[in-house]
Coordinates of C-alpha atoms and ligand atoms in Angstrom, one line a residue:
X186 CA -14.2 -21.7 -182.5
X187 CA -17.1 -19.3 -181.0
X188 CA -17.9 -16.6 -183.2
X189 CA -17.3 -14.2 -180.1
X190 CA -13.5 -15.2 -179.9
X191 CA -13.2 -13.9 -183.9
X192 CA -14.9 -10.6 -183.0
X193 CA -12.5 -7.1 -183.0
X194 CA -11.5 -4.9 -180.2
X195 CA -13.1 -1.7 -180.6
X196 CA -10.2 1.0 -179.3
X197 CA -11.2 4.5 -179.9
X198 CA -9.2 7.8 -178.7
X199 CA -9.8 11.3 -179.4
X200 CA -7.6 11.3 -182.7
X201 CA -4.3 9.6 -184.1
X202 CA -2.9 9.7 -180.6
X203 CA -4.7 6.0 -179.4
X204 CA -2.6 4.8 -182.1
X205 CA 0.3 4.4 -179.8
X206 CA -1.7 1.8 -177.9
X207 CA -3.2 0.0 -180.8
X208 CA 0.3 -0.4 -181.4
X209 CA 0.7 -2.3 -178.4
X210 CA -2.5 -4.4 -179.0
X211 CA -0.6 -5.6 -182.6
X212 CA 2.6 -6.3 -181.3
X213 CA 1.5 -8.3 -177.5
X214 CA -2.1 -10.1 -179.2
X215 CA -1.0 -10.0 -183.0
X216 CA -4.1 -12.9 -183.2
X217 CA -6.7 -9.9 -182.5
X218 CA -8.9 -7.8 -185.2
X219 CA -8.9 -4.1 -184.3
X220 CA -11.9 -1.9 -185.4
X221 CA -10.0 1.7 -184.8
X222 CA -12.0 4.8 -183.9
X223 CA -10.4 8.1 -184.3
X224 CA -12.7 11.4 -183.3
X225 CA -10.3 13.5 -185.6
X226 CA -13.0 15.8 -185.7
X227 CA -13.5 16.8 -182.3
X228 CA -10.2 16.8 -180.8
X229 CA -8.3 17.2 -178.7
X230 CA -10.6 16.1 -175.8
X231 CA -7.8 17.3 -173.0
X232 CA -9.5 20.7 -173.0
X233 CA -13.4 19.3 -172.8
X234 CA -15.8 19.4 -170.1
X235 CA -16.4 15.9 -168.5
X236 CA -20.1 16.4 -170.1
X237 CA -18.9 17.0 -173.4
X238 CA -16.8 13.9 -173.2
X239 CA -18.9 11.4 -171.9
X240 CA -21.6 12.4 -175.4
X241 CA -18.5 11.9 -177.5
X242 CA -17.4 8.6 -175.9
X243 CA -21.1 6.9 -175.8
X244 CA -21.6 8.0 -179.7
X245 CA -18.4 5.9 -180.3
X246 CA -19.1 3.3 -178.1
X247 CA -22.8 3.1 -180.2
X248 CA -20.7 3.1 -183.5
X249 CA -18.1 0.6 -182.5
X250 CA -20.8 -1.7 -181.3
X251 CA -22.3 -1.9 -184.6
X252 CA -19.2 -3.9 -185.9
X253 CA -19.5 -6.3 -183.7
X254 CA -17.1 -5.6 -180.9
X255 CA -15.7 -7.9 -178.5
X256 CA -14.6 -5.8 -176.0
X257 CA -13.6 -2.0 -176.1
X258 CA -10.1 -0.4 -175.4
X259 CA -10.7 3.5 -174.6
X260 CA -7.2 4.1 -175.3
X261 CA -7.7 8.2 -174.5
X262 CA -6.5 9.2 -171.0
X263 CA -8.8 11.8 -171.0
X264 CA -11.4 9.7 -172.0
X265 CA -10.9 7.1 -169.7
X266 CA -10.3 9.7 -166.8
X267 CA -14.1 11.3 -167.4
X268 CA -16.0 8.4 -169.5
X269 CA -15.3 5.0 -168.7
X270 CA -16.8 4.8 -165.5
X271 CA -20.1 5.9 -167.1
X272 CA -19.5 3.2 -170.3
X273 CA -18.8 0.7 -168.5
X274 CA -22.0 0.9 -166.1
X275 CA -23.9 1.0 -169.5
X276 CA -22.1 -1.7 -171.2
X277 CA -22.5 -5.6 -171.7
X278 CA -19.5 -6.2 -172.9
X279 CA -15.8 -5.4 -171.1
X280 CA -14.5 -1.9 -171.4
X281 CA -11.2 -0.8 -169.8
X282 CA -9.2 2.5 -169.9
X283 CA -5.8 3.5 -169.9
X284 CA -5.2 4.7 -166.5
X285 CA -5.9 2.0 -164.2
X286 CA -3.0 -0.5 -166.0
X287 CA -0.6 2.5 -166.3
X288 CA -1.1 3.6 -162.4
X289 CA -1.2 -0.1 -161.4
X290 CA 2.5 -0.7 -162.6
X291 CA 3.3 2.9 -161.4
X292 CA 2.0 1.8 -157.4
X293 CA 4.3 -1.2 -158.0
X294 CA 7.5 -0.5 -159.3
X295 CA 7.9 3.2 -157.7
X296 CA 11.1 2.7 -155.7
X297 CA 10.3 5.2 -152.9
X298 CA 6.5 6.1 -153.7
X299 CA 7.6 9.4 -155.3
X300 CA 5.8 9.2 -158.9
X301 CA 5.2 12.1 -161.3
X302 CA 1.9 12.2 -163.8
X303 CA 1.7 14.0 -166.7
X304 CA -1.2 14.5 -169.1
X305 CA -3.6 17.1 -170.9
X306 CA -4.9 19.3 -168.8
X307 CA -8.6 17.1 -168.4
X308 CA -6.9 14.0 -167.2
X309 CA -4.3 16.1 -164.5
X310 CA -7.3 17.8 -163.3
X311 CA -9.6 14.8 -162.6
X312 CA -6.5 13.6 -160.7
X313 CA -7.6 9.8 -161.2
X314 CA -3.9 9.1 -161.8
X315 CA -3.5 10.5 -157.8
X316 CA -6.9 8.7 -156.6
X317 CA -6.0 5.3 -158.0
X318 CA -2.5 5.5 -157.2
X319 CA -2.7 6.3 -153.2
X320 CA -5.4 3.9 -153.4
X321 CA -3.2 1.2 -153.8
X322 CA -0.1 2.5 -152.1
X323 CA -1.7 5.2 -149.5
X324 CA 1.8 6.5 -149.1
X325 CA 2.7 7.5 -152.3
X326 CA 3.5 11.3 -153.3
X327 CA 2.1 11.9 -156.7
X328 CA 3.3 15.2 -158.9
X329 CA 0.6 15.7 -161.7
X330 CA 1.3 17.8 -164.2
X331 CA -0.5 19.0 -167.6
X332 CA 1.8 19.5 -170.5
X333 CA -0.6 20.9 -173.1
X334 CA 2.3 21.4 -175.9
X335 CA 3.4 18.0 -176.1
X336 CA 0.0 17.1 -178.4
X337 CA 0.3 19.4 -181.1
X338 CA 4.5 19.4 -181.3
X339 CA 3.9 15.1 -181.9
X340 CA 1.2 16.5 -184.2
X341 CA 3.4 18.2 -186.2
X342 CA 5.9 15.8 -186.5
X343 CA 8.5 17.6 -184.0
X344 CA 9.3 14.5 -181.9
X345 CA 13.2 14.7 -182.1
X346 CA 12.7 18.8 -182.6
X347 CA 15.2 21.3 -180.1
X348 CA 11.9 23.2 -179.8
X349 CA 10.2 20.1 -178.3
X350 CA 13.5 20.0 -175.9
X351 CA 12.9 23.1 -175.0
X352 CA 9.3 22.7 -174.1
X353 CA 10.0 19.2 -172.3
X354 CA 12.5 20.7 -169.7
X355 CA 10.4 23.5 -168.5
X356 CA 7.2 21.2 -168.1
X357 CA 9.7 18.5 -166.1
X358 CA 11.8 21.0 -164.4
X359 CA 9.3 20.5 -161.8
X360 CA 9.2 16.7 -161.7
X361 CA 13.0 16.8 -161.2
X362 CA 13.3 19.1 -158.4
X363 CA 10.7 16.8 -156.5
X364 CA 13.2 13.9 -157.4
X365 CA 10.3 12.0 -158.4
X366 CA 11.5 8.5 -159.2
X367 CA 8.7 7.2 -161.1
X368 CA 7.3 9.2 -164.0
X369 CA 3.6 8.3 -165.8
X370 CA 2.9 9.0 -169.9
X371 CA -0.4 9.8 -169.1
X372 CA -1.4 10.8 -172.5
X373 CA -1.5 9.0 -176.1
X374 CA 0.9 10.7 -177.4
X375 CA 3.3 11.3 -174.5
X376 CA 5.1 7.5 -175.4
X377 CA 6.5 9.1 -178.8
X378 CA 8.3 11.7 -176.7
X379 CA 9.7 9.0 -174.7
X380 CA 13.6 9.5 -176.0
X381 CA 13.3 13.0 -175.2
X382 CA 11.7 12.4 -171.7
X383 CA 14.3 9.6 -170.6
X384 CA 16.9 12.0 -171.7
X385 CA 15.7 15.0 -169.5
X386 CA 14.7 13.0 -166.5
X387 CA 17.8 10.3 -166.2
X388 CA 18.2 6.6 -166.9
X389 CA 17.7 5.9 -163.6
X390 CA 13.6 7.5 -163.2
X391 CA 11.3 4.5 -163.9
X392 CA 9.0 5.9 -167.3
X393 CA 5.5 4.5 -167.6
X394 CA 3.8 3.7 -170.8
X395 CA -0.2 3.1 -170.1
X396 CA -0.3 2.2 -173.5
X397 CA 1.9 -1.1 -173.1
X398 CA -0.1 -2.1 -169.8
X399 CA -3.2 -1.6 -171.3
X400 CA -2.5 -4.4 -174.2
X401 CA -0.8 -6.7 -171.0
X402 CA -4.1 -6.3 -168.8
X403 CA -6.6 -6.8 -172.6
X404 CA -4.8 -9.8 -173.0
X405 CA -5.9 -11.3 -169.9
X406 CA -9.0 -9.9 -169.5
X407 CA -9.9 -12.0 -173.2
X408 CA -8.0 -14.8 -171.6
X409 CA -9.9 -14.3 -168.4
X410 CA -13.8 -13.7 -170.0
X411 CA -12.8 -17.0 -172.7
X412 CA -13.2 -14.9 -175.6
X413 CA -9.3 -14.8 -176.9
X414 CA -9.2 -15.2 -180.4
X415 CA -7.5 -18.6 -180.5
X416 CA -6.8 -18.8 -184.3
X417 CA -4.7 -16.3 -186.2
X418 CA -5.7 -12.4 -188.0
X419 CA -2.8 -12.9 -190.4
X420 CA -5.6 -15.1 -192.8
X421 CA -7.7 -12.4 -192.9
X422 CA -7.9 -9.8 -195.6
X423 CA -8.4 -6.9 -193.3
X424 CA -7.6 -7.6 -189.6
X425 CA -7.5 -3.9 -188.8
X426 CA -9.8 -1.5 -189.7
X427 CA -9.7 2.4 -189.4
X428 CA -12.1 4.8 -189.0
X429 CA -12.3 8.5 -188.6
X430 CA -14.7 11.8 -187.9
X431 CA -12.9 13.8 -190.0
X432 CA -10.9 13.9 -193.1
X433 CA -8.9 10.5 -193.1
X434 CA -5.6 11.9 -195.0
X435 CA -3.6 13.5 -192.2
X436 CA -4.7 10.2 -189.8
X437 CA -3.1 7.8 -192.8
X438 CA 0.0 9.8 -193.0
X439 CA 0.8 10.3 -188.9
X440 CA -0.4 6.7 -189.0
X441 CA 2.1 5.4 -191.7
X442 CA 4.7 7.5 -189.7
X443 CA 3.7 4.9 -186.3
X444 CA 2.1 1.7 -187.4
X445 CA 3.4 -1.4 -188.6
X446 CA 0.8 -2.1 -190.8
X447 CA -0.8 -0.6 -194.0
X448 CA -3.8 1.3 -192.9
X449 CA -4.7 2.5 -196.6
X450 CA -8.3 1.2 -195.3
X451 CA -9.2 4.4 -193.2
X452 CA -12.4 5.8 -193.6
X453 CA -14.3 8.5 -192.4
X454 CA -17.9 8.6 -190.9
X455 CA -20.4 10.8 -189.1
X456 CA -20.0 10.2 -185.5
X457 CA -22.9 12.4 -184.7
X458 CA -25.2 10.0 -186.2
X459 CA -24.9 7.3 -184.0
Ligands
DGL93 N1 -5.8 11.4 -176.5 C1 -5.7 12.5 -175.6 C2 -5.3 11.9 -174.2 O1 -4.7 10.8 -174.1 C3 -4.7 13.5 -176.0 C4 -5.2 14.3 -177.2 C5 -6.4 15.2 -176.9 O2 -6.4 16.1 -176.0 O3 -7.5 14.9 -177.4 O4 -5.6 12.4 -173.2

């Protein structure tokens, strides 16, 4: 087997939040290695200028290429919103984001075209979700919406919280009163709230999860450029590896909290050396 196939994915978000779609990459392509990059430093990104965001995500890009990536996963919708065009114009090897996959399934399984998007207040007001969307379904309504609370309440643990319920039906009210039928995660962290969500919005509003489209449309993008890994990670000593910008306690206990696997291994390094 080629050396390529054996290489790791590089996924990198802003913090811990990515973690929800490295989640995704373990449980749909278990045979992948995952070199992890968590900017726990510099966060959150959802308030940055596209500038600012674009040096952040080629210094990680620089880093995760020194271990030998594969392919890269830029699991952050912010980052993906304001970076990925740029990285992937510079880049030889694949990089995809988190929106397209997320407002591809959107586009298609909308009932009536009427789809809601929420997100930090970066990605909602680059309104790629919108662009990419009505690109492939010209007719569709799109509601964006940032909800800049729903970060730091996952943050600090409040997932299943009455304050978090609270805070969720004031930023949806919106979303129902345009009867939206269709309603985007657009944020890392936003998939932990799901419960909550589904509970404000009704069983019958169609909840997208970028993260879980992203690992479907990775999958066949490896499939598709022949370098799958055909063998299996479980072998391996360390088939996922973690690093962080900034203190790598608080990222091993949220992580614990998420992850099915033991992620005792996460270190810290300078991101603004590379
Ligand atoms: N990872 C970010 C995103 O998905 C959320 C956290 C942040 O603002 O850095 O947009």
């Amino acid at each position: 087997m080629s050396k390529l196939r054996e290489a790791p994915i590089g996924v990198f978000d802003s913090g811990i939040g990515g973690l929800t779609v490295a989640r995704e990459i373990m449980r749909q392509i278990p045979q992948e290695r995952i070199v992890y990059f968590g900017d726990t430093a510099r966060l959150p990104y959802g308030s940055k200028s596209r500038n600012t965001i674009i040096r952040y995500s080629r210094q990680i890009v620089r880093f995760l290429r020194t271990r030998q990536v594969k392919a890269i996963v830029v699991a952050c919708n912010t980052a993906s919103a304001y970076a990925l065009e740029t990285l992937q114009q510079e880049s030889d090897i694949p990089i995809i984001g988190v929106v397209k996959p997320g407002a591809r399934v959107a586009a298609k399984e909308s009932p009536g075209g009427n789809i809601g998007v929420i997100g930090t207040a970066g990605t909602v007001g680059s309104h790629i979700y919108r662009e990419y969307i009505q690109s492939l379904r010209p007719e569709a309504q799109v509601f964006e919406k940032a909800c800049p609370l729903f970060v730091p309440l996952v943050e600090e643990g409040w997932r299943k919280d009455p304050v978090t319920e609270i805070v969720a039906r004031r930023y949806l009210e919106e979303m129902i009163e345009r009867r939206v039928d269709t309603l985007i995660l657009g944020c890392t962290h936003y998939p932990l709230l799901r419960s909550t969500v589904r509970k404000i919005m009704g069983e019958d509003v169609v909840l997208v999860n970028p993260a879980y489209e992203t690992a479907i449309e990775l999958r066949e993008l490896l499939r598709q450029e022949k370098i799958d890994n055909q063998g299996h990670n479980k072998t391996e000593e360390n088939p996922y590896e973690f690093f962080v910008s900034d203190e790598a306690e608080r990222f091993r206990a949220f992580a614990d909290s998420i992850l099915p696997v033991d992620i005792t291994t996460a270190r810290q390094i300078q991101i603004e050396e590379y």
